[in-house]
PDB file of C-alpha atoms in Angstrom:
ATOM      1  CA  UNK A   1     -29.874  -5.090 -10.521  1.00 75.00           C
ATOM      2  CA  UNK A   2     -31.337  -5.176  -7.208  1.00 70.00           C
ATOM      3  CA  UNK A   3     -34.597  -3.254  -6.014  1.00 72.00           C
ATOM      4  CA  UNK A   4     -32.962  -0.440  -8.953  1.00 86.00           C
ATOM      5  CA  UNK A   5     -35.145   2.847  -8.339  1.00 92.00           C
ATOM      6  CA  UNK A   6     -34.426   5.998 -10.609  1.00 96.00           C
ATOM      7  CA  UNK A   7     -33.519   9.090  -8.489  1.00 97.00           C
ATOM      8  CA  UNK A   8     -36.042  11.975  -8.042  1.00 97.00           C
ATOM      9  CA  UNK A   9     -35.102  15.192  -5.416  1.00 97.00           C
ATOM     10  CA  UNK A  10     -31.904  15.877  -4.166  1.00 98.00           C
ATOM     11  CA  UNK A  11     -28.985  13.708  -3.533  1.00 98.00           C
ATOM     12  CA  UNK A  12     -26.163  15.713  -0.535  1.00 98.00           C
ATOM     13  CA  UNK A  13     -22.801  15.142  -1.727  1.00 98.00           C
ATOM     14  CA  UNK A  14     -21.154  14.649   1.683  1.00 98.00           C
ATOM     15  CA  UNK A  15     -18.120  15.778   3.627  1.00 98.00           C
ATOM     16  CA  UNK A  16     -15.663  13.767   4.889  1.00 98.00           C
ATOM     17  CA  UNK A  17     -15.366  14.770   8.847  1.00 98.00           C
ATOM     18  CA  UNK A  18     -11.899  15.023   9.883  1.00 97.00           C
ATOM     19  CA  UNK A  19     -10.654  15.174  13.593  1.00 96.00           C
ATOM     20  CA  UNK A  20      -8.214  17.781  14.878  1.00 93.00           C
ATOM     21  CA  UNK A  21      -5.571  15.732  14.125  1.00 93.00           C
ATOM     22  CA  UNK A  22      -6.342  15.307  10.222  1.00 94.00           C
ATOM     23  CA  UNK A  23      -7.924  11.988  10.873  1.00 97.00           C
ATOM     24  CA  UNK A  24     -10.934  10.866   9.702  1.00 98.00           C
ATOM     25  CA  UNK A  25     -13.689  11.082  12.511  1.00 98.00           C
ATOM     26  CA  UNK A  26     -16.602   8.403  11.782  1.00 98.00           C
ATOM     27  CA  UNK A  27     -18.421   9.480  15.300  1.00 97.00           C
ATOM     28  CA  UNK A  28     -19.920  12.773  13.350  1.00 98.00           C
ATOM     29  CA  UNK A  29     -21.652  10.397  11.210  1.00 98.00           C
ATOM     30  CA  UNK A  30     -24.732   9.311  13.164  1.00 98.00           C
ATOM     31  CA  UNK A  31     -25.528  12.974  13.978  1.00 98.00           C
ATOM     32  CA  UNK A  32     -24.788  14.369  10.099  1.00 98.00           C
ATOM     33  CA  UNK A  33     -27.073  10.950   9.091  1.00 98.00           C
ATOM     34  CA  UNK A  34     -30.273  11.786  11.325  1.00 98.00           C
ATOM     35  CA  UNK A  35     -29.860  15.516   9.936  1.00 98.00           C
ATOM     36  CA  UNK A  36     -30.046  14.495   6.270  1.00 98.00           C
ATOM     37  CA  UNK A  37     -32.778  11.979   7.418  1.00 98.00           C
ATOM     38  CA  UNK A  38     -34.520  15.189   8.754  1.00 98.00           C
ATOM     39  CA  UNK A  39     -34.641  16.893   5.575  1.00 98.00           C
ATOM     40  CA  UNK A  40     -36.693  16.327   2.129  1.00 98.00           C
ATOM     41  CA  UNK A  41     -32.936  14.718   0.645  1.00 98.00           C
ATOM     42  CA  UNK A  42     -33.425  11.457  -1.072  1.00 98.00           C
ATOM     43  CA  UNK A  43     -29.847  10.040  -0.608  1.00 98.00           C
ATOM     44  CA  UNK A  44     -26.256  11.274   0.139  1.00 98.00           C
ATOM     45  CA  UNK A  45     -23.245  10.638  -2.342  1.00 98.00           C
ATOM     46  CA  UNK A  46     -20.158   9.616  -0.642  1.00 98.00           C
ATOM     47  CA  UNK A  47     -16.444   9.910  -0.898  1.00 98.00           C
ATOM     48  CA  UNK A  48     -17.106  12.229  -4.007  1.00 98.00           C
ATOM     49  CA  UNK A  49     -15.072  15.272  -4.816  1.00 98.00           C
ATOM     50  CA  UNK A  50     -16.533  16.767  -1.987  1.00 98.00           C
ATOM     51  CA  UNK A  51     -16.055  13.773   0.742  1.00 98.00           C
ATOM     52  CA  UNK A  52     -12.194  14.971  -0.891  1.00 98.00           C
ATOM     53  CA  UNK A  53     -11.572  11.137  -2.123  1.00 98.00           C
ATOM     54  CA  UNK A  54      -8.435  11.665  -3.673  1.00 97.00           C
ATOM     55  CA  UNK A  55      -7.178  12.847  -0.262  1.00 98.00           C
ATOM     56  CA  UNK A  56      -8.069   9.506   1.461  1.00 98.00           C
ATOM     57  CA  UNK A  57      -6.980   5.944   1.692  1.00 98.00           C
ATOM     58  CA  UNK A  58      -8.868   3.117   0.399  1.00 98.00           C
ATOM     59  CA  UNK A  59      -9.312   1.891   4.065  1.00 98.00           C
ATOM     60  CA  UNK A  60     -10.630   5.171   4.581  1.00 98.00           C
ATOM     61  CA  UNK A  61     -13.379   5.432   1.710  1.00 98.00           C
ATOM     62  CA  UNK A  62     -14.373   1.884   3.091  1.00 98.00           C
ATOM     63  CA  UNK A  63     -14.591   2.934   6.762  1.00 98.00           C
ATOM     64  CA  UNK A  64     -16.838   6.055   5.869  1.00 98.00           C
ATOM     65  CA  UNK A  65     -19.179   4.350   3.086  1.00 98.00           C
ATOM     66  CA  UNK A  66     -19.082   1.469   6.306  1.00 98.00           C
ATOM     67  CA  UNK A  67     -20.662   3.913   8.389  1.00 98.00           C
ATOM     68  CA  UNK A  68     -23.036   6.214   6.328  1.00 98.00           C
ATOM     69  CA  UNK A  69     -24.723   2.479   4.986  1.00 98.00           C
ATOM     70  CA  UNK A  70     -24.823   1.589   9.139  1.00 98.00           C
ATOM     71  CA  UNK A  71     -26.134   5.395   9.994  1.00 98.00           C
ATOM     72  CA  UNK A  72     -28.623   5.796   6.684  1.00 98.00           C
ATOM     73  CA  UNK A  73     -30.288   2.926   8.252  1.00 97.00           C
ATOM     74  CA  UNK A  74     -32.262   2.720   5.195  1.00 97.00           C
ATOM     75  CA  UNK A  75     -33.951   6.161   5.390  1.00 98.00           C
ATOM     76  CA  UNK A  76     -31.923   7.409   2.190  1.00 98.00           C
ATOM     77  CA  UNK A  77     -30.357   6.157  -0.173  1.00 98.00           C
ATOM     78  CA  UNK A  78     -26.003   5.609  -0.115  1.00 98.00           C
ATOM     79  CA  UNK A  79     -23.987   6.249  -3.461  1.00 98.00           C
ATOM     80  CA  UNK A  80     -20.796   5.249  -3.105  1.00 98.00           C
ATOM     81  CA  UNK A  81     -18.628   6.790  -5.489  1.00 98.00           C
ATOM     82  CA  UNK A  82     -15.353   4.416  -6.385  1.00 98.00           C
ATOM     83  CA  UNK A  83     -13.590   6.187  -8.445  1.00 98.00           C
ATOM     84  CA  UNK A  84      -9.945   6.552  -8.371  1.00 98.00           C
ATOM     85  CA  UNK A  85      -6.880   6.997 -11.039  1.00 98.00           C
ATOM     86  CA  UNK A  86      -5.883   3.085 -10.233  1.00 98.00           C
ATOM     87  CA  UNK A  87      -8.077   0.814 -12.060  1.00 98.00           C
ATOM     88  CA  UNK A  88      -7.633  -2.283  -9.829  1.00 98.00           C
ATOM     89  CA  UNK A  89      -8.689   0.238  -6.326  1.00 98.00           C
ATOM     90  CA  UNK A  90     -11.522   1.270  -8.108  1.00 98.00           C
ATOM     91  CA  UNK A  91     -12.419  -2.292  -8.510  1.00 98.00           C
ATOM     92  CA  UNK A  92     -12.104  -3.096  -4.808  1.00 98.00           C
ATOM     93  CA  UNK A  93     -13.672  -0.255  -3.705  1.00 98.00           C
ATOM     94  CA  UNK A  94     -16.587  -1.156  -6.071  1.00 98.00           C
ATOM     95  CA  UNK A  95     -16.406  -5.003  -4.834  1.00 98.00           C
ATOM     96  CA  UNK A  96     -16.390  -3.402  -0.780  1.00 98.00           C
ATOM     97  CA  UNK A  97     -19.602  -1.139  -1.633  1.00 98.00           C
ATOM     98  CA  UNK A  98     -21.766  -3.880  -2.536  1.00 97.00           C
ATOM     99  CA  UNK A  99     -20.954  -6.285   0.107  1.00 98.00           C
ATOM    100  CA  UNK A 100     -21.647  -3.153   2.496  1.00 98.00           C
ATOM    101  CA  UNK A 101     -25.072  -2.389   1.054  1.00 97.00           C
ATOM    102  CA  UNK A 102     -24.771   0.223  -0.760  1.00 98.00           C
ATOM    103  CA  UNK A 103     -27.983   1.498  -3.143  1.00 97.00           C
ATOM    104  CA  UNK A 104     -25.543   2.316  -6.479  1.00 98.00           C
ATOM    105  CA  UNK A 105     -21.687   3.147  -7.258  1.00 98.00           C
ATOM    106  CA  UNK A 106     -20.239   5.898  -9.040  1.00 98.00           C
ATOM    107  CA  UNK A 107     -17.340   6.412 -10.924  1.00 98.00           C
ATOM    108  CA  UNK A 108     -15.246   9.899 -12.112  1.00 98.00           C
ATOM    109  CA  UNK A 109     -12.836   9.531 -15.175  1.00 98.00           C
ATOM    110  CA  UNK A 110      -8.969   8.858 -14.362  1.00 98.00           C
ATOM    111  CA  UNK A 111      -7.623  12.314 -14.188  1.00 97.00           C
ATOM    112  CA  UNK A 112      -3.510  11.522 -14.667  1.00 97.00           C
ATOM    113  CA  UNK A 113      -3.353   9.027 -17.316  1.00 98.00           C
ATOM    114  CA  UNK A 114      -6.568   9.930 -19.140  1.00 97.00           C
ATOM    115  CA  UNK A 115      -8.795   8.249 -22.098  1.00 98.00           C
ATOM    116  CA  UNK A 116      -8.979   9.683 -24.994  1.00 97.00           C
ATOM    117  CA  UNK A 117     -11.849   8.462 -26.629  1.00 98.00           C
ATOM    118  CA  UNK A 118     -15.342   6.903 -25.599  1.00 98.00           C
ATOM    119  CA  UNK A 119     -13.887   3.282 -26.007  1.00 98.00           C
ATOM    120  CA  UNK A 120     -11.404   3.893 -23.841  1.00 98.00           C
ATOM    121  CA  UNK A 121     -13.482   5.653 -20.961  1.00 98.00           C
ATOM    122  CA  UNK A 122     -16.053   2.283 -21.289  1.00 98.00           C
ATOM    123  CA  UNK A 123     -13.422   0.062 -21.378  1.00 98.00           C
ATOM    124  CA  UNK A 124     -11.396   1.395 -18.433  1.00 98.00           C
ATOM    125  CA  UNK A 125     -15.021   1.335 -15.920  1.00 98.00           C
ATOM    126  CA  UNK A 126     -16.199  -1.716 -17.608  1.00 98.00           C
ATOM    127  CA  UNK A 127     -14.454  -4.002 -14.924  1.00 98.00           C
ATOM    128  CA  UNK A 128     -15.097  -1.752 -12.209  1.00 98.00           C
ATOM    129  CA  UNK A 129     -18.764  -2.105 -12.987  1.00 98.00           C
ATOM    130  CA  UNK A 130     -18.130  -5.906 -12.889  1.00 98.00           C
ATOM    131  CA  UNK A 131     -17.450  -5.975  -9.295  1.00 98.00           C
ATOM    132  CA  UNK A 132     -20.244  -4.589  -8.317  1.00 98.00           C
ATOM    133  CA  UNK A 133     -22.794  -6.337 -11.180  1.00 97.00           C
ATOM    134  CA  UNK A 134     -25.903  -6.218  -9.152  1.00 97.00           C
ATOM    135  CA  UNK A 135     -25.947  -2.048  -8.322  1.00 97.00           C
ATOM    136  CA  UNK A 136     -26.879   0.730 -10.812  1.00 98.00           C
ATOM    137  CA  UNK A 137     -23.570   2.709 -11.958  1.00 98.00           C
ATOM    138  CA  UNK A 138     -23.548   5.989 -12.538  1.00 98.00           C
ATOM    139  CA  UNK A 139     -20.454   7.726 -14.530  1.00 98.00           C
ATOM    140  CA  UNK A 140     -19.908  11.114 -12.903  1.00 98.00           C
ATOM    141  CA  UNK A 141     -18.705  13.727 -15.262  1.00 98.00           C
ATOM    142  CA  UNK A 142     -17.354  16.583 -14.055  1.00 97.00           C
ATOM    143  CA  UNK A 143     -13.933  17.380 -17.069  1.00 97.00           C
ATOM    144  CA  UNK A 144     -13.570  20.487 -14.718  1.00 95.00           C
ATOM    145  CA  UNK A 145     -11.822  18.347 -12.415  1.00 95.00           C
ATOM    146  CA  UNK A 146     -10.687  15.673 -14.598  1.00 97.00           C
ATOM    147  CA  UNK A 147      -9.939  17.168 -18.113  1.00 96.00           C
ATOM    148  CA  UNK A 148     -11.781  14.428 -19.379  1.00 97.00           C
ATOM    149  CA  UNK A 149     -14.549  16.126 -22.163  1.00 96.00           C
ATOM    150  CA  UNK A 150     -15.599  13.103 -24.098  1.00 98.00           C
ATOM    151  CA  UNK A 151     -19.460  13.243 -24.977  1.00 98.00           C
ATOM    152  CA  UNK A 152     -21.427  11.820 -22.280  1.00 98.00           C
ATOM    153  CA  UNK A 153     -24.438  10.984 -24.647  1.00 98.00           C
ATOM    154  CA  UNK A 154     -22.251   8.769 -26.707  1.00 98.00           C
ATOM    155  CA  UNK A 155     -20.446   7.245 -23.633  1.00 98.00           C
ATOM    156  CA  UNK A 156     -23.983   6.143 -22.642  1.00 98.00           C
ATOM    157  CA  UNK A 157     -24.812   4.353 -25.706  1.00 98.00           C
ATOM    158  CA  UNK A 158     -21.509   2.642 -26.164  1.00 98.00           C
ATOM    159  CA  UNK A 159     -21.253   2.150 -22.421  1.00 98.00           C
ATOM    160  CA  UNK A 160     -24.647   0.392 -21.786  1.00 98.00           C
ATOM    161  CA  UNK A 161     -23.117  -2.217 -24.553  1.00 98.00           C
ATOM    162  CA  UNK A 162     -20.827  -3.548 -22.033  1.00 98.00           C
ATOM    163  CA  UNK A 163     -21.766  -2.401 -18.758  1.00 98.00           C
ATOM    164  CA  UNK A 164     -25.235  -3.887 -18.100  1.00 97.00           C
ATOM    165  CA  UNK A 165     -25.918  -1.913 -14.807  1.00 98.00           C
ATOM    166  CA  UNK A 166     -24.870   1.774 -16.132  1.00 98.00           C
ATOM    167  CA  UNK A 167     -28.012   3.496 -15.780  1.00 98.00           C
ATOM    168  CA  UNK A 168     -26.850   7.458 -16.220  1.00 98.00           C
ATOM    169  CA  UNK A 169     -24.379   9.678 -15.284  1.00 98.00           C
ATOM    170  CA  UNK A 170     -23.937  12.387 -12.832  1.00 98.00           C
ATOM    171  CA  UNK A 171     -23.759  15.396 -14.828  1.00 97.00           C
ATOM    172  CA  UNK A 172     -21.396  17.946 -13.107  1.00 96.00           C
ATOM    173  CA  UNK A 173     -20.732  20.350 -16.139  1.00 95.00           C
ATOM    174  CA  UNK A 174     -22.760  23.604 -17.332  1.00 93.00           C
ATOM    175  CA  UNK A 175     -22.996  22.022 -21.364  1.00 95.00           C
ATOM    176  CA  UNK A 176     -27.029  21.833 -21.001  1.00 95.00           C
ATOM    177  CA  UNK A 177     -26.887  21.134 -24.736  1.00 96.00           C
ATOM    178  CA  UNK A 178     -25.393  18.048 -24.078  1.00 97.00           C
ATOM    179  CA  UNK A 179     -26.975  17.491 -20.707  1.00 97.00           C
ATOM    180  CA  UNK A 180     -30.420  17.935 -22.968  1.00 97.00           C
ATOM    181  CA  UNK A 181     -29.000  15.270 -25.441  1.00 97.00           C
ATOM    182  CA  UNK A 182     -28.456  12.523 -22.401  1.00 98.00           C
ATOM    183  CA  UNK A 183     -31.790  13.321 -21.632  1.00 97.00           C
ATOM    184  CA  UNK A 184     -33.621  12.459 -24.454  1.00 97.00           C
ATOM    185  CA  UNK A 185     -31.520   9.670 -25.499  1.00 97.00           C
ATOM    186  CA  UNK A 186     -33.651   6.766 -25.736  1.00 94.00           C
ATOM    187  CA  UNK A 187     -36.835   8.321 -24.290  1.00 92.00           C
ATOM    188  CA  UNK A 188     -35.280   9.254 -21.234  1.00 95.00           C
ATOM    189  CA  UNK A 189     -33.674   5.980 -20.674  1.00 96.00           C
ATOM    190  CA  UNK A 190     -30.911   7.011 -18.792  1.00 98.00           C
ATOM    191  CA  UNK A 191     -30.917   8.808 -15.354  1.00 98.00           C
ATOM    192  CA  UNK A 192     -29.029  12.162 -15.871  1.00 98.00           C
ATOM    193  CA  UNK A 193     -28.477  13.264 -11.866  1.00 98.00           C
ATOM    194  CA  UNK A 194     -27.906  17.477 -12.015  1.00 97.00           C
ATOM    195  CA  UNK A 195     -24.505  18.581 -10.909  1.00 96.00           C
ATOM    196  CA  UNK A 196     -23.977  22.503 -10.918  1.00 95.00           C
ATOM    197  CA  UNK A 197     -26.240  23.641  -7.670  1.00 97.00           C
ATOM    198  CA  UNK A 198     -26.388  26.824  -8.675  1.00 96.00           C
ATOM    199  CA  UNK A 199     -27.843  26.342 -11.641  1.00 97.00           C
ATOM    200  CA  UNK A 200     -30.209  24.060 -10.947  1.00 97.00           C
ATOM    201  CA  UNK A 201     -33.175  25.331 -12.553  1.00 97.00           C
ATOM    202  CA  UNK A 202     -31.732  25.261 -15.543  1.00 96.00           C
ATOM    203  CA  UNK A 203     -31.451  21.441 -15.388  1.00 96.00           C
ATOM    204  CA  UNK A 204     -35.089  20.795 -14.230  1.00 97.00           C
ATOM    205  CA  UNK A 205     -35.957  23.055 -16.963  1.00 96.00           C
ATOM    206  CA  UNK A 206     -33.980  20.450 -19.379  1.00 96.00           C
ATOM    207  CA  UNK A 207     -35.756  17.570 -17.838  1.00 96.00           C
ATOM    208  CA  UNK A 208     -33.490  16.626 -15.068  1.00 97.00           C
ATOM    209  CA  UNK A 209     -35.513  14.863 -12.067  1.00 97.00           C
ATOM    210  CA  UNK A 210     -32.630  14.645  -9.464  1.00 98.00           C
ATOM    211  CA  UNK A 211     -29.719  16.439  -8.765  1.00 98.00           C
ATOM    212  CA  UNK A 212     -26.215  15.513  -6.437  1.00 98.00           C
ATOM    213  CA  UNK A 213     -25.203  18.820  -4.610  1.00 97.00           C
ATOM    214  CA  UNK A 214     -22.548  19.653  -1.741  1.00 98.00           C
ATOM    215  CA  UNK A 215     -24.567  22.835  -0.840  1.00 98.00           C
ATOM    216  CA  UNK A 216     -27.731  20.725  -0.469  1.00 98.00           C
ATOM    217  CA  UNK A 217     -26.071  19.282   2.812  1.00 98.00           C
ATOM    218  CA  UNK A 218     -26.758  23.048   4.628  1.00 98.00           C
ATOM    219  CA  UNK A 219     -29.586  24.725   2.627  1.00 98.00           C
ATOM    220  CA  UNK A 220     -31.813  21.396   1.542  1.00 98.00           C
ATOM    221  CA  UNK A 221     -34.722  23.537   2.394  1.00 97.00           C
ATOM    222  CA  UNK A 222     -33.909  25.991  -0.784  1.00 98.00           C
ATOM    223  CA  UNK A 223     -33.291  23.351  -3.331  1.00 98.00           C
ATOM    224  CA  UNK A 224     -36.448  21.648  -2.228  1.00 98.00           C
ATOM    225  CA  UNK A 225     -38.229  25.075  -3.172  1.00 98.00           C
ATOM    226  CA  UNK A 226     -36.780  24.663  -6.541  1.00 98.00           C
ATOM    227  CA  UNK A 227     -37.734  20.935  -7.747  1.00 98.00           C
ATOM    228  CA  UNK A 228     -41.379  21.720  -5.916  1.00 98.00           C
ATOM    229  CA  UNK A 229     -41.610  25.159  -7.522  1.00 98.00           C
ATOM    230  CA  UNK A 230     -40.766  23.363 -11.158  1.00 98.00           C
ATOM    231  CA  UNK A 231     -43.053  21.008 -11.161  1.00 96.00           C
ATOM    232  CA  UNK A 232     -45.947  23.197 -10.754  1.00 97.00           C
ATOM    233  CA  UNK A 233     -44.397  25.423 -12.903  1.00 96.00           C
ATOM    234  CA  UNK A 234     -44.000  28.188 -10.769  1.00 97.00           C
ATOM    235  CA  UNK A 235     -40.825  29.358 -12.825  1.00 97.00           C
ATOM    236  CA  UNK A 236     -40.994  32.844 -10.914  1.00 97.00           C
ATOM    237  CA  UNK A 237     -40.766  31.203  -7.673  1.00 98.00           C
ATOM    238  CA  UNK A 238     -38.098  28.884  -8.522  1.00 98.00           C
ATOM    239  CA  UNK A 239     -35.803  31.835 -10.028  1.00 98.00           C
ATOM    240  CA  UNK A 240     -35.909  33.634  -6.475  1.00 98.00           C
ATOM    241  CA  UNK A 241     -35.072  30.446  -4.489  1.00 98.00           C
ATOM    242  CA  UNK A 242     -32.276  29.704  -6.809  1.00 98.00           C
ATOM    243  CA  UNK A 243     -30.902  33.265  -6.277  1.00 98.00           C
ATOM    244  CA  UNK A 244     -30.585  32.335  -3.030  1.00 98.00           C
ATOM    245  CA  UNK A 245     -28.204  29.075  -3.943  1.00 98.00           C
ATOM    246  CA  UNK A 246     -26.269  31.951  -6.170  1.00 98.00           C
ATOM    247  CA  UNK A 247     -26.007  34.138  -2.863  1.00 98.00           C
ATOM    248  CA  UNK A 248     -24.467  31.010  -1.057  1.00 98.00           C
ATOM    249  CA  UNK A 249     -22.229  29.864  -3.681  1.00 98.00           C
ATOM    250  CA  UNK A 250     -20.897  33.416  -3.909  1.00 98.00           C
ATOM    251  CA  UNK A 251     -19.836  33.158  -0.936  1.00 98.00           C
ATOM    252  CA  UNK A 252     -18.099  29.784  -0.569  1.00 97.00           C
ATOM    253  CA  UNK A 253     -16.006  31.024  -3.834  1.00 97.00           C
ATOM    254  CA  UNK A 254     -14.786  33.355  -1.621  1.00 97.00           C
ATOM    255  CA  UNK A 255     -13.263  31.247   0.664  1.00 97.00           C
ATOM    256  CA  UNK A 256     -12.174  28.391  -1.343  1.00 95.00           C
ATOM    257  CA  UNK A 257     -15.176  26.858  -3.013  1.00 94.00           C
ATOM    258  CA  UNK A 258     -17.351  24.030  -2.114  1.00 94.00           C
ATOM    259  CA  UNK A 259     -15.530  22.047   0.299  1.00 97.00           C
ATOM    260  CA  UNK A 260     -13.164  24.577   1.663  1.00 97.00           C
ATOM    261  CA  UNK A 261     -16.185  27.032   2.473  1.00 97.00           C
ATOM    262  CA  UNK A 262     -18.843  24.518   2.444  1.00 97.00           C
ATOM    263  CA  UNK A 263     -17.077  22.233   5.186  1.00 98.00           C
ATOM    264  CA  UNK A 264     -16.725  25.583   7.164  1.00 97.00           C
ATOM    265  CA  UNK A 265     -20.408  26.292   6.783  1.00 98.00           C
ATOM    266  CA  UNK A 266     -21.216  22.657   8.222  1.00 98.00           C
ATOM    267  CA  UNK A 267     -19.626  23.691  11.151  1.00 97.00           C
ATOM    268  CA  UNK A 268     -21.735  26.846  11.834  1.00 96.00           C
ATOM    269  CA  UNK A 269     -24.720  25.091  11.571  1.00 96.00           C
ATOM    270  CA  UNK A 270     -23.686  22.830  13.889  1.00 96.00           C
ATOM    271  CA  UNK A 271     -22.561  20.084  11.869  1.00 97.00           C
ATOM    272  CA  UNK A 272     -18.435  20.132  12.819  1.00 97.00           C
ATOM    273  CA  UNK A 273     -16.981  18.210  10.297  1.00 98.00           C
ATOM    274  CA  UNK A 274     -13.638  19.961  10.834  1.00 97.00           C
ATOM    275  CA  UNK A 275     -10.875  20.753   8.497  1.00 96.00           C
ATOM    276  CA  UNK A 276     -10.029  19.687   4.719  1.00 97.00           C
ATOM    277  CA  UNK A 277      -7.063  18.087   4.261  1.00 96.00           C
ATOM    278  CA  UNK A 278      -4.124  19.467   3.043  1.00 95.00           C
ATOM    279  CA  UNK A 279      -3.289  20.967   0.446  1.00 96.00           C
ATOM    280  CA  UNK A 280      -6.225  22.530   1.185  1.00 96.00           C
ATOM    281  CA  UNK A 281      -5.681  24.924   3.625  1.00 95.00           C
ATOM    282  CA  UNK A 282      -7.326  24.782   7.206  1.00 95.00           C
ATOM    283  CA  UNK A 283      -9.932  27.688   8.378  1.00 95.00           C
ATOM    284  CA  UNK A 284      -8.498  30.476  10.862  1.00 94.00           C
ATOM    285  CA  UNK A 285     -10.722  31.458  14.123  1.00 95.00           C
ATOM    286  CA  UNK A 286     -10.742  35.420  11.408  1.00 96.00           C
ATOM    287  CA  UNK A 287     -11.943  33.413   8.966  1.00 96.00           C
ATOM    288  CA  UNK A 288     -14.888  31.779  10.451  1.00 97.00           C
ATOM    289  CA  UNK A 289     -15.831  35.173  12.187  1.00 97.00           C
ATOM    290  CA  UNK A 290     -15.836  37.037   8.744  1.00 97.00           C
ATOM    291  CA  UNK A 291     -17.630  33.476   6.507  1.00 98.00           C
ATOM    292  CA  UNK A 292     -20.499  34.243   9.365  1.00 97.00           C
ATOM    293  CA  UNK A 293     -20.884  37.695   8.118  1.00 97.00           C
ATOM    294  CA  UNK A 294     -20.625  37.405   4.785  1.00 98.00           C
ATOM    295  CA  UNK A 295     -23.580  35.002   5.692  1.00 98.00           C
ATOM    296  CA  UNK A 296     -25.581  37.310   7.930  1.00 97.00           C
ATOM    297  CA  UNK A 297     -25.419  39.991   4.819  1.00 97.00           C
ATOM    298  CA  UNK A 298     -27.282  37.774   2.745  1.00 97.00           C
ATOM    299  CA  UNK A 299     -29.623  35.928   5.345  1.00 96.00           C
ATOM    300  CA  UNK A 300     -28.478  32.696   5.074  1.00 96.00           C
ATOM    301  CA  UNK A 301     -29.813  31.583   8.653  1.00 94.00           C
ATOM    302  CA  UNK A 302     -33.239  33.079   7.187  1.00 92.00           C
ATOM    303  CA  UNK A 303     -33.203  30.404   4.415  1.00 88.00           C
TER     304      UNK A 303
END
């Protein structure tokens, strides 16, 4: 694999801007880039569940990773996640991300027609990984979304068998038993990237180094708090800075979760990256007015 660096620090899981029309708008990409750029975050993840990738064309995913690789500039690193329930897309999308320059690819589980055992899971990626042989791969777990709660630990070990350039997984599930077991498989061979914000601490505390967050994007500063207050083991510290993430994520729940209320909060910091599409349901001018208070009551714009 090419210049292959393991992760460390946070990785933004980024929104997909859309215009008032429902379109996507690429122009709010050179202003969202400098901002992560300005921030301790190591790399953004894009067209994940949070870029809403299911909700987008192909074209689409390629324009945006097109212009977060041109925007990054090289001042963070670009995931591109590929994943998709069609086998031959993912495959393109995989072949389009490394003749863009993109640092690694990621891949979620097939959500409609699903595997049902580890062979199946390595065997559907396996080509996938193919076309894109030269960048790190990183099989993003998250059976929340997908339904898909085969054992990561053994889907590494199988997986590395026939996928040369899997390297970990992104690990978007609150089993820390089995997040511990990726871990330690192999002295800490594989790259296990935290997933739950919110419970972050927990992960560092397992041995995670990195993390991929959508809530990173508007409180980076927090999260940075965390991974410095755990390495000096200032466990104390770190609990009060991730009640703070808990404040925030209570209050996205409220209006819809982590895109629907996190794509809202870009916008009040100045960040418009418009509406989700539908079938999630666009903010109202009441809504926006009451998200800002529910912010104001816990300090947010103190953070």
């Amino acid at each position: 694999m090419n210049n292959y660096e393991r992760l460390e620090g946070m990785v933004a899981a980024t929104f997909t801007p859309m215009d008032e029309n429902g379109d996507v708008n690429l122009s709010v990409i050179d202003k969202y880039a400098d901002w992560i750029a300005s921030t301790p975050v190591k790399g953004v993840f894009v067209c994940g569940t949070t870029g809403e990738f299911s909700s987008l064309t192909i074209d689409e995913r390629k324009a945006v990773l097109e212009k977060w690789v041109a925007s990054a500039a090289k001042r963070f690193k670009v995931i591109a996640h590929v994943g998709s329930n069609c086998q031959r897309d993912a495959m393109e999308l995989a072949s389009h991300a490394a003749q863009t320059g993109a640092d690694a690819i990621a891949s979620i589980a097939p959500s409609f027609f699903k595997p049902g055992t580890v062979d199946e899971l390595v065997d559907f990626f396996a080509p996938i990984c193919r076309a894109a042989s030269e960048l790190p791969f990183y099989y993003y777990n998250m059976p929340s979304i997908t339904g898909v709660n085969l054992p990561v630990d053994k889907f590494l070990i199988e997986g590395k068998k026939k996928i040369p350039n899997l390297v970990g997984t992104k690990f978007t599930h609150n089993n820390l038993m089995e997040m511990g077991a990726c871990i330690d498989l192999e002295q800490h061979k594989f790259e296990v990237l935290h997933g739950f914000d919110e419970i972050l601490i927990a992960g560092l505390s397992m041995g995670a180094v990195a993390g991929v967050g959508s809530t990173y994007n508007y409180i980076p500063n927090v999260y940075h708090a965390i991974f410095e207050s755990m390495k000096k083991n200032e466990v104390e510290t770190a609990r009060a800075w991730q009640m703070k993430s808990i404040r925030t994520v209570e209050v996205i729940i409220k209006y819809g979760g982590g895109v629907r209320g996190g794509k809202a909060i870009m916008k009040l910091i100045g960040l418009d990256c418009g509406s989700c599409r539908l079938p999630i349901k666009a903010f109202s001018t009441e809504e926006y007015e009451k998200l800002k208070g529910d912010l104001d009551a816990i300090k947010f714009f103190e953070f």
